[in-house]
CSV table of C-alpha atoms (C1' of nucleotides) and ligand atoms in Angstrom, one decimal:
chain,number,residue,atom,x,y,z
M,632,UNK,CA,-32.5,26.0,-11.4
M,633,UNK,CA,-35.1,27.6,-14.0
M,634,UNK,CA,-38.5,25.7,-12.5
M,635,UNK,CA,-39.8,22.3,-11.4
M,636,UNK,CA,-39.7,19.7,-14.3
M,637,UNK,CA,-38.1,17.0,-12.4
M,638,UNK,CA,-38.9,14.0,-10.9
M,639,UNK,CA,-38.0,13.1,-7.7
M,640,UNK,CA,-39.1,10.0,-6.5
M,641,UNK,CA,-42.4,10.2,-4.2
M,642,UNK,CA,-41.6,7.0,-2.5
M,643,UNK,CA,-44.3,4.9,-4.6
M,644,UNK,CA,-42.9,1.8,-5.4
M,645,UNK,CA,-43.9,-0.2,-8.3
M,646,UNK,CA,-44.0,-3.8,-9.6
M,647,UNK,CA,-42.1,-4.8,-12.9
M,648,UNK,CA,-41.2,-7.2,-14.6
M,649,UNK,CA,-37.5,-6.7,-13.7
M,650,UNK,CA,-38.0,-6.2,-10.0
M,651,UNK,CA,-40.2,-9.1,-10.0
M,652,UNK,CA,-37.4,-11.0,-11.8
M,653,UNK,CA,-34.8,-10.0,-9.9
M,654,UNK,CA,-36.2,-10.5,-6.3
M,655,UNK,CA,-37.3,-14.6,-7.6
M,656,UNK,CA,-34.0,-15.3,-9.2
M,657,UNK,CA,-32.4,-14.2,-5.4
M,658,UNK,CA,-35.4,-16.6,-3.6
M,659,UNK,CA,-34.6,-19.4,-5.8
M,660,UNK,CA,-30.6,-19.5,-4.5
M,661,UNK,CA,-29.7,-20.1,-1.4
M,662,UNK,CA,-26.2,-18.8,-1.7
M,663,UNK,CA,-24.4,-14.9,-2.3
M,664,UNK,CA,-24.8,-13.8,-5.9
M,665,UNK,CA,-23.1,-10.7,-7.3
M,666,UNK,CA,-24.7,-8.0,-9.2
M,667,UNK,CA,-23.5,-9.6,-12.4
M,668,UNK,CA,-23.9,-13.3,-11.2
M,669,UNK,CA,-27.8,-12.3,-11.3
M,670,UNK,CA,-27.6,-10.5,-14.4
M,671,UNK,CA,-26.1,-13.9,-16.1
M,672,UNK,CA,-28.4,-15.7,-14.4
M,673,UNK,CA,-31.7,-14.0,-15.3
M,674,UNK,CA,-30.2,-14.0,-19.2
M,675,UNK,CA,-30.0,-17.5,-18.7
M,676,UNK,CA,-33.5,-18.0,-17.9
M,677,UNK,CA,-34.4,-15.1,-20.8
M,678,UNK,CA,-35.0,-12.3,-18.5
M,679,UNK,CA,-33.8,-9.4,-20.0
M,680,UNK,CA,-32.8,-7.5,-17.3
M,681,UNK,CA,-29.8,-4.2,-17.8
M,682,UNK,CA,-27.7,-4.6,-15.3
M,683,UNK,CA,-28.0,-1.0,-13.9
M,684,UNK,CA,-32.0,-2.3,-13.0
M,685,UNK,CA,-30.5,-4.8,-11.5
M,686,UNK,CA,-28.1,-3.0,-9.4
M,687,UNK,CA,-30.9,-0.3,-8.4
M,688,UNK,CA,-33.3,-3.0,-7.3
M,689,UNK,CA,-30.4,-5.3,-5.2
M,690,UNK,CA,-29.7,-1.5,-3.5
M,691,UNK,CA,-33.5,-1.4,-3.0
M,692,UNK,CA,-33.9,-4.4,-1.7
M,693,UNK,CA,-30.8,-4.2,0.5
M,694,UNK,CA,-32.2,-0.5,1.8
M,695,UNK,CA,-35.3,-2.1,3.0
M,696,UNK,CA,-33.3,-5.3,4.3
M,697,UNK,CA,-34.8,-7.7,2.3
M,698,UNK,CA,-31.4,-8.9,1.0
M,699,UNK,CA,-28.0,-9.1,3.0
M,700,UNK,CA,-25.2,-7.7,1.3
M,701,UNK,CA,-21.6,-8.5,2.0
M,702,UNK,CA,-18.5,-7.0,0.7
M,703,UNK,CA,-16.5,-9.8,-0.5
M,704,UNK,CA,-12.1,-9.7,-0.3
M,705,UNK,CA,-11.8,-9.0,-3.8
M,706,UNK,CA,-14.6,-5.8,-3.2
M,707,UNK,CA,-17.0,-7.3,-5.1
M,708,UNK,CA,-20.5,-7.0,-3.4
M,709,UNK,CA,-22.5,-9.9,-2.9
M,710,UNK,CA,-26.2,-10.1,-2.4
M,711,UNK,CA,-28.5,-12.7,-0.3
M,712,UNK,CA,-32.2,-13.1,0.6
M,713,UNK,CA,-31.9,-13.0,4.3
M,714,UNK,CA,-33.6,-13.1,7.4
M,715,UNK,CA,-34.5,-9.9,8.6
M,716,UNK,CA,-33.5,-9.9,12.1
M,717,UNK,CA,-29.9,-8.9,13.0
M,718,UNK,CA,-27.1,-11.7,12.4
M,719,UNK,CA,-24.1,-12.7,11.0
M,720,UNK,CA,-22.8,-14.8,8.1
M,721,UNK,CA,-20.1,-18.1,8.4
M,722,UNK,CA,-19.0,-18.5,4.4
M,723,UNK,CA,-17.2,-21.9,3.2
M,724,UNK,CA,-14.4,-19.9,1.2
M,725,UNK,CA,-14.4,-23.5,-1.0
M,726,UNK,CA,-17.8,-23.7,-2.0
M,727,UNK,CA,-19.6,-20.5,-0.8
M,728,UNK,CA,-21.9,-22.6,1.5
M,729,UNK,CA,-23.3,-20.0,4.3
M,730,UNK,CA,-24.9,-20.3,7.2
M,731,UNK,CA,-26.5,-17.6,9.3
M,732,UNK,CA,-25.3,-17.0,13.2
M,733,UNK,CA,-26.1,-15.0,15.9
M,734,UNK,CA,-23.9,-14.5,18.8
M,735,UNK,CA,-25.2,-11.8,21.8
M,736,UNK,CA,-21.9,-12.6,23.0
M,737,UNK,CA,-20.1,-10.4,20.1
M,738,UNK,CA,-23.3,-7.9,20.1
M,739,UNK,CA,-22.4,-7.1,23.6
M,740,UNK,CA,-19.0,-7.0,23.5
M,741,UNK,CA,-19.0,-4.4,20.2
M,742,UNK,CA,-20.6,-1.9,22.3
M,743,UNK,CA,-19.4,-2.4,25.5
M,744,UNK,CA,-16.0,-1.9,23.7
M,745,UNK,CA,-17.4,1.0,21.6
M,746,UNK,CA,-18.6,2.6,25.1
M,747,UNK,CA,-15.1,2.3,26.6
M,748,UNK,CA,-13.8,4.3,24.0
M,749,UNK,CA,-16.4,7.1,24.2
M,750,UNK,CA,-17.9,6.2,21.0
M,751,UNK,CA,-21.3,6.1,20.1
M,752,UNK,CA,-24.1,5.7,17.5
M,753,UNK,CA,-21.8,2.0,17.3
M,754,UNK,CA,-22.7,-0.1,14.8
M,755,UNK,CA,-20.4,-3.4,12.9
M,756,UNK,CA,-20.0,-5.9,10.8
M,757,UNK,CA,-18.5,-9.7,11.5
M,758,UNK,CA,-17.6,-11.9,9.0
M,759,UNK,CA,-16.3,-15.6,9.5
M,760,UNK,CA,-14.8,-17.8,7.0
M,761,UNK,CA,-13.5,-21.3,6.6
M,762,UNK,CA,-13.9,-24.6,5.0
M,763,UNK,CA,-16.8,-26.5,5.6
M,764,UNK,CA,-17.4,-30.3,6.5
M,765,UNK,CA,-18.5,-31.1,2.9
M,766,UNK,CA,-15.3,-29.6,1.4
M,767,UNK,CA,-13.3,-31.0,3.8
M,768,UNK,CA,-13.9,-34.8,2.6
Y,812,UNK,CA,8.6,-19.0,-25.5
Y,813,UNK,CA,12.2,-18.6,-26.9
Y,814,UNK,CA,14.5,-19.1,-24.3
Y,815,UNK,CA,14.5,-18.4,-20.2
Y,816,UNK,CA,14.9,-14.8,-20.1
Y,817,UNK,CA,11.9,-14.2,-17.4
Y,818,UNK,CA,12.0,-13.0,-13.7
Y,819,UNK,CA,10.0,-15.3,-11.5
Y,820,UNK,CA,10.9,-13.7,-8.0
Y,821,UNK,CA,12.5,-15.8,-5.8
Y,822,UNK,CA,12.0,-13.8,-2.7
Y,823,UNK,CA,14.7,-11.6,-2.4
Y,824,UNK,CA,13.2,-8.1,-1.0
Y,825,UNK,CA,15.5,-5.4,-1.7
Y,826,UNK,CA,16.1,-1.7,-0.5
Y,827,UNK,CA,15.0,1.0,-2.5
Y,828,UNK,CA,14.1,4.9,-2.0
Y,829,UNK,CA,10.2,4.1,-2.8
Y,830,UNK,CA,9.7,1.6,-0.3
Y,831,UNK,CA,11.3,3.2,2.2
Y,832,UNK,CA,9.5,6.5,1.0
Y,833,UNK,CA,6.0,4.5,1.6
Y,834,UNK,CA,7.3,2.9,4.8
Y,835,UNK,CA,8.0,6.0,6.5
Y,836,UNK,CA,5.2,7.8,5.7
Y,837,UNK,CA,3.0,5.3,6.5
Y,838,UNK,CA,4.6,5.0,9.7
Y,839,UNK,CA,4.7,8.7,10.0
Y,840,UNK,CA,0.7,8.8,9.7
Y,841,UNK,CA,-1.2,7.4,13.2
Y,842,UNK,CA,-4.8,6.7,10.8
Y,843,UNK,CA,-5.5,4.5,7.6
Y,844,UNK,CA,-4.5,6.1,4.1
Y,845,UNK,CA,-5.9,4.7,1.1
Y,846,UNK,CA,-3.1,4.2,-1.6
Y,847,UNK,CA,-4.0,7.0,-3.4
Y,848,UNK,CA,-4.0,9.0,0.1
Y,849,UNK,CA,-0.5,8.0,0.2
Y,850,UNK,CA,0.7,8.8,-3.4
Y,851,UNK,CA,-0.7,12.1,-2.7
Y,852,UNK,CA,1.2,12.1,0.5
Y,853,UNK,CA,4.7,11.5,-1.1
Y,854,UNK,CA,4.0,14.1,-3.7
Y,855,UNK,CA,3.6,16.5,-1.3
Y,856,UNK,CA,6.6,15.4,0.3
Y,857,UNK,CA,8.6,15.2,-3.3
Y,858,UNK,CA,8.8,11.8,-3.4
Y,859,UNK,CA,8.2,10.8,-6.3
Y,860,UNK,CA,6.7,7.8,-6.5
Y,861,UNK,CA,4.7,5.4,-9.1
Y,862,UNK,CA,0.9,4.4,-8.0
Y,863,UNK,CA,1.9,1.2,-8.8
Y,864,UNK,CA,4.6,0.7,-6.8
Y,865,UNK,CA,2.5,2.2,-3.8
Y,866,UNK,CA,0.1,-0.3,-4.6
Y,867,UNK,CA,2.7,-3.5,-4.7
Y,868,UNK,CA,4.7,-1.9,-1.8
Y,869,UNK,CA,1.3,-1.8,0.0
Y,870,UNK,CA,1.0,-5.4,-0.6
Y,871,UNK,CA,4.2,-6.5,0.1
Y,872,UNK,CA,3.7,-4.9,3.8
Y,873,UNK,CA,0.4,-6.6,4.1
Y,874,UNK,CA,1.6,-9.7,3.4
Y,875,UNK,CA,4.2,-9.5,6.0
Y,876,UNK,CA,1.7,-8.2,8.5
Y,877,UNK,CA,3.5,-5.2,8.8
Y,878,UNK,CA,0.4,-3.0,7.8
Y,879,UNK,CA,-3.3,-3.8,7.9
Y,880,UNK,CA,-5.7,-3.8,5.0
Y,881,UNK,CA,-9.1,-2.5,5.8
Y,882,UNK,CA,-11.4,-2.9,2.9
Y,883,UNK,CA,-14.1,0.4,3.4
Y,884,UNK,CA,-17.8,0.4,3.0
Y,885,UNK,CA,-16.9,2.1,-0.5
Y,886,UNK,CA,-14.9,-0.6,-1.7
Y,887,UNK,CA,-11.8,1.4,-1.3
Y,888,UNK,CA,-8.7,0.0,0.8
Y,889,UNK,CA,-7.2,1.7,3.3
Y,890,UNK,CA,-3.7,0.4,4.6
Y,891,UNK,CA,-2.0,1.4,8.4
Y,892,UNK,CA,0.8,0.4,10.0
Y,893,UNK,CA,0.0,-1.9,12.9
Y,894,UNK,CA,1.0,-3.8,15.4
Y,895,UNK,CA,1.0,-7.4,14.2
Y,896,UNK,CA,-0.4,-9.3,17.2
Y,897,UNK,CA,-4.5,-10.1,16.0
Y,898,UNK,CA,-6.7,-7.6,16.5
Y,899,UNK,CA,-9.7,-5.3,15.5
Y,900,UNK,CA,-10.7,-1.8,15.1
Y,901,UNK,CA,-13.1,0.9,16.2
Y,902,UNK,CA,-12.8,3.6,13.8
Y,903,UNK,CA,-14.8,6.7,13.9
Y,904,UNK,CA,-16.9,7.4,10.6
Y,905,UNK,CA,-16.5,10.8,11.1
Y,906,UNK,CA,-12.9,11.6,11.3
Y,907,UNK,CA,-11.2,8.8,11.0
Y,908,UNK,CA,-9.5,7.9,14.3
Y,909,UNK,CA,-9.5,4.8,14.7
Y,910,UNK,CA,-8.5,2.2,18.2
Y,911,UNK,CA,-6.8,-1.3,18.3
Y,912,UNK,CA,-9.2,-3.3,20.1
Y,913,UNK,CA,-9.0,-7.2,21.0
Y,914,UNK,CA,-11.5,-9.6,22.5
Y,915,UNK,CA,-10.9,-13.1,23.8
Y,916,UNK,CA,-14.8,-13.4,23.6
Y,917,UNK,CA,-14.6,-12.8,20.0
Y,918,UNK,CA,-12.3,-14.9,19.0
Y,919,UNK,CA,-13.7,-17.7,21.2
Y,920,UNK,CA,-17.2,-16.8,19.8
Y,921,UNK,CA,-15.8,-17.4,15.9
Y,922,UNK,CA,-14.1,-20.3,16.3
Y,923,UNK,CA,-16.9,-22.1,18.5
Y,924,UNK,CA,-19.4,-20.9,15.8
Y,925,UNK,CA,-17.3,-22.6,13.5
Y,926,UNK,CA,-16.9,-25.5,14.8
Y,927,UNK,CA,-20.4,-26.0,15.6
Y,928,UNK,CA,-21.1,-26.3,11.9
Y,929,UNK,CA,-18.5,-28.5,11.0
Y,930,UNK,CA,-16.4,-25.4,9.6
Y,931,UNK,CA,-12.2,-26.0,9.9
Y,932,UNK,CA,-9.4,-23.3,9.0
Y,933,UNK,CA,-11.1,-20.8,10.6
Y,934,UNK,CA,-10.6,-16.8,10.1
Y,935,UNK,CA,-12.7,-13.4,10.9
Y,936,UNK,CA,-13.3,-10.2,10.2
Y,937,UNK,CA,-14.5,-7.7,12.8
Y,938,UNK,CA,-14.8,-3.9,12.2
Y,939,UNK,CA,-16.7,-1.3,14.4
Y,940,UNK,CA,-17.4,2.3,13.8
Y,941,UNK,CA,-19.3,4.3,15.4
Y,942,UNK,CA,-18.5,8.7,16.6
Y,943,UNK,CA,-16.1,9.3,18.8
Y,944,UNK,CA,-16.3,11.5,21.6
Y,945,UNK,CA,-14.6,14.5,20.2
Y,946,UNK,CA,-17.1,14.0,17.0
Y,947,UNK,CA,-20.0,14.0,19.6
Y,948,UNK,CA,-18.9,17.4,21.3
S,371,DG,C1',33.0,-3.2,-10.9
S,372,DT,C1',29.5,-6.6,-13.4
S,373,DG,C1',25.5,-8.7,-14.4
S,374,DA,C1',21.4,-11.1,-13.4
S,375,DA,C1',17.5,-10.7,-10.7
S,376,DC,C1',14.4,-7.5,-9.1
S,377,DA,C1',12.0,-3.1,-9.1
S,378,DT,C1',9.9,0.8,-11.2
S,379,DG,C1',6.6,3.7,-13.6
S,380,DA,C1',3.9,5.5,-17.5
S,381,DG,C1',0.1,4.3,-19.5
S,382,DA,C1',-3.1,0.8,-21.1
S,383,DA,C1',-6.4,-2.5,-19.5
S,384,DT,C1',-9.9,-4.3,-16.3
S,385,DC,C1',-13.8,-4.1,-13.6
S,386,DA,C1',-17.4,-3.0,-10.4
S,387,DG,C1',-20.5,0.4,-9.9
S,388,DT,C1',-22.7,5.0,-11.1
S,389,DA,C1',-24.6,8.8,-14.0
S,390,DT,C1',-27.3,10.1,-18.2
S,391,DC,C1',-31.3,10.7,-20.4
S,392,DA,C1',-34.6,9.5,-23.9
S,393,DA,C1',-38.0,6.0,-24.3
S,394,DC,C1',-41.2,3.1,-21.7
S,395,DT,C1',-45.0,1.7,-18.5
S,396,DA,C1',-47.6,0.9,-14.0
S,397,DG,C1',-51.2,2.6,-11.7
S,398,DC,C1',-54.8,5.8,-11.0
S,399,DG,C1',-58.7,8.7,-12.1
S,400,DC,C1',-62.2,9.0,-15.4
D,640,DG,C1',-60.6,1.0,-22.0
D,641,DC,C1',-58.1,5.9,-22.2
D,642,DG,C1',-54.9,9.0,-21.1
D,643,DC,C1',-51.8,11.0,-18.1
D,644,DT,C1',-47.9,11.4,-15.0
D,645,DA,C1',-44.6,9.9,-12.0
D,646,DG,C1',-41.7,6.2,-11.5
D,647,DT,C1',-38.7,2.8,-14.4
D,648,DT,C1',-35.8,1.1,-17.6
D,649,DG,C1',-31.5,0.2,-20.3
D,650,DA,C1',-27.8,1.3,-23.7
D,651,DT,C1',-24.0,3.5,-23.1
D,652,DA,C1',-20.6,6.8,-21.3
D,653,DC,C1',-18.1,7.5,-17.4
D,654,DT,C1',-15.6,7.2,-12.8
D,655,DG,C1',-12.3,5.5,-9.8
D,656,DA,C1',-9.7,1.9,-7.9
D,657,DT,C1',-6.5,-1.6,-8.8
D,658,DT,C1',-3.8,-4.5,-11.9
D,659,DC,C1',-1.1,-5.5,-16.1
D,660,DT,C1',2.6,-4.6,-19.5
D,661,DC,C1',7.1,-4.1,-20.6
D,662,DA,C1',10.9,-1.2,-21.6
D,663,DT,C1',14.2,0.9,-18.6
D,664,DG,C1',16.5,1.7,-14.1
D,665,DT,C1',18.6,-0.4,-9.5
D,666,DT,C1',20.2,-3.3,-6.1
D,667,DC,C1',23.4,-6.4,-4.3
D,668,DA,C1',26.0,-10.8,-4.2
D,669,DC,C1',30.3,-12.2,-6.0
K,1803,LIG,ZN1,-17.8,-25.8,1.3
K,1804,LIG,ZN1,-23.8,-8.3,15.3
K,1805,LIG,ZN1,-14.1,11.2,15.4
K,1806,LIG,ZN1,-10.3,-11.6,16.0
DNA sequence: GTGAACATGAGAATCAGTATCAACTAGCGC
DNA sequence: GCGCTAGTTGATACTGATTCTCATGTTCAC
């Protein structure tokens, strides 16, 4: 209120150790990790990381879709390097295992179905689980 | 440790006044509620009842299919009575409304996916929002 | 009625995620 | 290199949802 001594972000952003940190530790697994999975993980390797960093860069990275972020059952979010391009996620609920799908069948149908209703501005999300072959043995 | 003096359940649901109080007014309410929207709800009303119990009665109905769980972008459940028969929603993000919708296409979609990896014991999740057509006016 | 099994609720505990804010540093111009 | 400033960091407090504890209250079969 009294004058303009704060800082808001111009946009500009930089390279740190942390972000650096983060964003490898998230190449090097193939799999979801949670916020806290990461923060273990880079302690583990010695990378001092606080976990708020680490939850501002996964948000960062997830805000310019580098990562794929999924809102697990228990409401946990989880966190994946991802291919940039719109798609969908098949999870082994065993063993984590994902794989990435597409379908133009469901695409279609989500906003055709949206339409029919009068919505608009549609948008969704489409999650499928199971067990996969390996965990099956 | 001393003797057998615990409860383990063994499946008897009984009547009381708090689960019908959190029956009705769920059933009393077209939309989702979150628990605590529903606590509030009964307070209003004079029902007293515990968060806890909303949250296990909640459960209980869940389990039984007689309510839907819907876990929102915010991490926050929301819980509506529903018809039990498998289906998926188009909810407005802007007020709330929310649609039963249901797509063979889907379904056949998921499961072929599925398959096609090797995946067994199947299960989905499909949400969509978008503004409805009152929002858009 | 009785009593054992079940249910309740106040409050503590847990837990993911966010807000604070003083100390720190990348990047830029010199 | 040097210094400056805006962007960053992290220890820690905090929030808000959900679960746990356990002493006390109820339901319902017999
Ligand atoms: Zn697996
Ligand atoms: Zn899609
Ligand atoms: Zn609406
Ligand atoms: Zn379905």
């Amino acid at each position: 209120m009294t004058d303009g001594h704060e800082s808001a972000p111009t946009g500009v952003r930089r390279t740190t150790r942390q972000r650096t940190a983060v964003s490898s530790a998230l190449a090097e697994t193939g799999g979801f990790l949670s916020a806290r999975d990461l923060h273990d993980r880079l302690a583990a390797q010695g990378e001092r990381v606080g976990i708020a960093t680490v939850y501002r860069t996964l948000a960062s990275l997830a805000s310019t879709g580098e990562v794929d972020v999924l809102l697990r059952d228990d409401g946990e979010s989880v966190y994946r390097r991802c291919s940039s391009a719109h798609h969908h996620h098949l999870v082994c609920r065993e063993c984590g295992r994902t794989e990435e799908v597409t379908g133009p069948t469901v695409e279609a149908w989500a906003t055709a179905e949206a339409e029919r209703h009068g919505f608009r501005d549609v948008r969704h999300t489409v999650e499928i689980t199971g067990i996969c072959a390996t965990c099956t043995l």
